[in-house]
Amino acid sequence: MAPMIYTLYGFAIFFFIFWCGLWLLHLIAIVYGKWKLHNRDTLTPREVPYAGVSIIKPLVGVDPNLFVNLETFFTMNYPKYELLFCIENESDPAVMIVKKLLDKYPEVDSSLFIGGCEVGVNPKINNMQPGYACAKHEYILISDSGIRMKEDTLLDMMHHMRDDVALVHQLPFTCDRDGFAATFEKVFFGTVQARIYLAADLLRINCHTGMSALMRKQLLDDVGGLRAFGCYLAEDFFMAKSFTDRGWRICISSQPAWQNAGLCEVTSFQARLTRWAKLRVAMLPPTIILEPLSECMVIGMCASWAASLLFGWDSVVFYMIHILLWFLLDWILLSIVQNGALTFNKFDFVVAWMFRECSSPYLFLHALWDPTIRWRSRVFKLAWGGIAKELKSRIKY
């Protein structure tokens, strides 16, 4: 009987300490986010000339906001950059969109690459390879199709590229859009995602999503260029890892990445979250235990039981206070990341927040149940360590 009691107390102590650690992450994210994000001091004039940047834009298909999103890259306030648009299929309607912009802004150094180059299983790497091979500047910015830039976004990113930094990426966030799905996305990126990103940046932990990432090209070339990461689906994580393994730093810029996809649906976003969870599990197996425990509802139940066993506190009252405080801190963090008035009220936030917190454990279990990854018309399976194998080849016409 005694070993069982000791085991229960051991679990209770672990859960309570883990719970305290999550509150510390909350506070770190809020304080660091208030200092780091939307900091105009980062845009002080430089004495040295600005280095050139080659911006690679991999495109597949068209959504209603594609034209306006791409146009923001032609109007940036940066002295020297080139735009390299990469489209795998010549019949893709994105080709017409890009050609219209090339005609509209002939003064901007820009090129269109069609056809891709198969260097691995990663479709994004294959699509970008021709553009990367022709990039002429010392810095590479890989930017997803749904990203919207401000005039000074590239300036802000380059100001964070210090002598010891190899990669500057942006905190994922979303533009203001209407509808519950848009609110759901903004709540996710402005709370749980922002908390992880900000704490990881301060603690210098590799937590990188490559939707908008500025890198030193020479450091990529030293390990074989983009093609060296073609065997991974989470190429962004392994690019960052290759830098940190060589002693370089990665950091976030002060401006978030403004995702502005024209199509916004709850089911498609949940599929995206599930795919990310599958990648994390394959790359970092400890997330199988740690990630569910970091969720508000799960750790709240565990900590409530632990507090009842260790201190005799009322577990129901403890759980309700836990949820209320978590909710309030998430609202504060979201307001910091937004840096302005939110487009939805507190009731909308409550509904979206509860939906995210309650659905997240289910999505994670679904990711464990079905480890295959579906990416558009292709199906992949990940081995431990993140190396991908395609299970279903593309249909070629």
GROMACS .gro file of N, CA and C in nm, residues 16 19 296-324:
model
   93
   16PHE      N    1   0.184   1.942  -1.002
   16PHE     CA    2   0.177   2.076  -0.944
   16PHE      C    3   0.296   2.160  -0.986
   19TRP      N    4   0.246   2.254  -1.347
   19TRP     CA    5   0.143   2.360  -1.352
   19TRP      C    6   0.204   2.496  -1.317
  296CYS      N    7  -0.482   2.390  -2.119
  296CYS     CA    8  -0.550   2.447  -2.002
  296CYS      C    9  -0.639   2.346  -1.931
  297MET      N   10  -0.726   2.279  -2.006
  297MET     CA   11  -0.823   2.190  -1.944
  297MET      C   12  -0.756   2.067  -1.881
  298VAL      N   13  -0.657   2.012  -1.950
  298VAL     CA   14  -0.591   1.890  -1.903
  298VAL      C   15  -0.506   1.918  -1.779
  299ILE      N   16  -0.417   2.016  -1.787
  299ILE     CA   17  -0.332   2.043  -1.672
  299ILE      C   18  -0.414   2.097  -1.556
  300GLY      N   19  -0.526   2.164  -1.587
  300GLY     CA   20  -0.613   2.212  -1.481
  300GLY      C   21  -0.670   2.098  -1.399
  301MET      N   22  -0.716   1.993  -1.465
  301MET     CA   23  -0.769   1.876  -1.393
  301MET      C   24  -0.659   1.808  -1.313
  302CYS      N   25  -0.542   1.792  -1.374
  302CYS     CA   26  -0.431   1.726  -1.304
  302CYS      C   27  -0.387   1.808  -1.182
  303ALA      N   28  -0.374   1.939  -1.198
  303ALA     CA   29  -0.331   2.025  -1.088
  303ALA      C   30  -0.437   2.032  -0.978
  304SER      N   31  -0.565   2.029  -1.017
  304SER     CA   32  -0.673   2.031  -0.917
  304SER      C   33  -0.667   1.907  -0.829
  305TRP      N   34  -0.646   1.792  -0.892
  305TRP     CA   35  -0.633   1.668  -0.814
  305TRP      C   36  -0.509   1.675  -0.725
  306ALA      N   37  -0.398   1.728  -0.781
  306ALA     CA   38  -0.273   1.737  -0.704
  306ALA      C   39  -0.290   1.829  -0.584
  307ALA      N   40  -0.356   1.943  -0.605
  307ALA     CA   41  -0.375   2.038  -0.495
  307ALA      C   42  -0.465   1.980  -0.386
  308SER      N   43  -0.564   1.901  -0.429
  308SER     CA   44  -0.652   1.836  -0.332
  308SER      C   45  -0.577   1.734  -0.248
  309LEU      N   46  -0.490   1.656  -0.315
  309LEU     CA   47  -0.415   1.553  -0.244
  309LEU      C   48  -0.307   1.613  -0.155
  310LEU      N   49  -0.234   1.711  -0.207
  310LEU     CA   50  -0.119   1.765  -0.135
  310LEU      C   51  -0.158   1.863  -0.025
  311PHE      N   52  -0.259   1.947  -0.054
  311PHE     CA   53  -0.291   2.056   0.039
  311PHE      C   54  -0.433   2.051   0.094
  312GLY      N   55  -0.515   1.959   0.042
  312GLY     CA   56  -0.652   1.950   0.089
  312GLY      C   57  -0.743   2.059   0.035
  313TRP      N   58  -0.702   2.124  -0.073
  313TRP     CA   59  -0.784   2.231  -0.131
  313TRP      C   60  -0.902   2.172  -0.207
  314ASP      N   61  -1.007   2.252  -0.219
  314ASP     CA   62  -1.125   2.210  -0.295
  314ASP      C   63  -1.089   2.204  -0.443
  315SER      N   64  -1.098   2.086  -0.503
  315SER     CA   65  -1.054   2.069  -0.642
  315SER      C   66  -1.142   2.143  -0.741
  316VAL      N   67  -1.273   2.152  -0.715
  316VAL     CA   68  -1.364   2.220  -0.807
  316VAL      C   69  -1.335   2.370  -0.809
  317VAL      N   70  -1.321   2.429  -0.690
  317VAL     CA   71  -1.291   2.573  -0.681
  317VAL      C   72  -1.156   2.602  -0.744
  318PHE      N   73  -1.058   2.516  -0.715
  318PHE     CA   74  -0.924   2.532  -0.773
  318PHE      C   75  -0.932   2.530  -0.925
  319TYR      N   76  -1.009   2.435  -0.981
  319TYR     CA   77  -1.019   2.421  -1.126
  319TYR      C   78  -1.084   2.543  -1.190
  320MET      N   79  -1.189   2.596  -1.130
  320MET     CA   80  -1.258   2.712  -1.185
  320MET      C   81  -1.170   2.836  -1.182
  321ILE      N   82  -1.096   2.853  -1.071
  321ILE     CA   83  -1.004   2.968  -1.063
  321ILE      C   84  -0.893   2.954  -1.166
  322HIS      N   85  -0.844   2.833  -1.183
  322HIS     CA   86  -0.741   2.805  -1.283
  322HIS      C   87  -0.787   2.847  -1.423
  323ILE      N   88  -0.907   2.806  -1.462
  323ILE     CA   89  -0.959   2.839  -1.595
  323ILE      C   90  -0.978   2.990  -1.609
  324LEU      N   91  -1.032   3.054  -1.506
  324LEU     CA   92  -1.054   3.199  -1.512
  324LEU      C   93  -0.923   3.275  -1.529
   0.00000   0.00000   0.00000
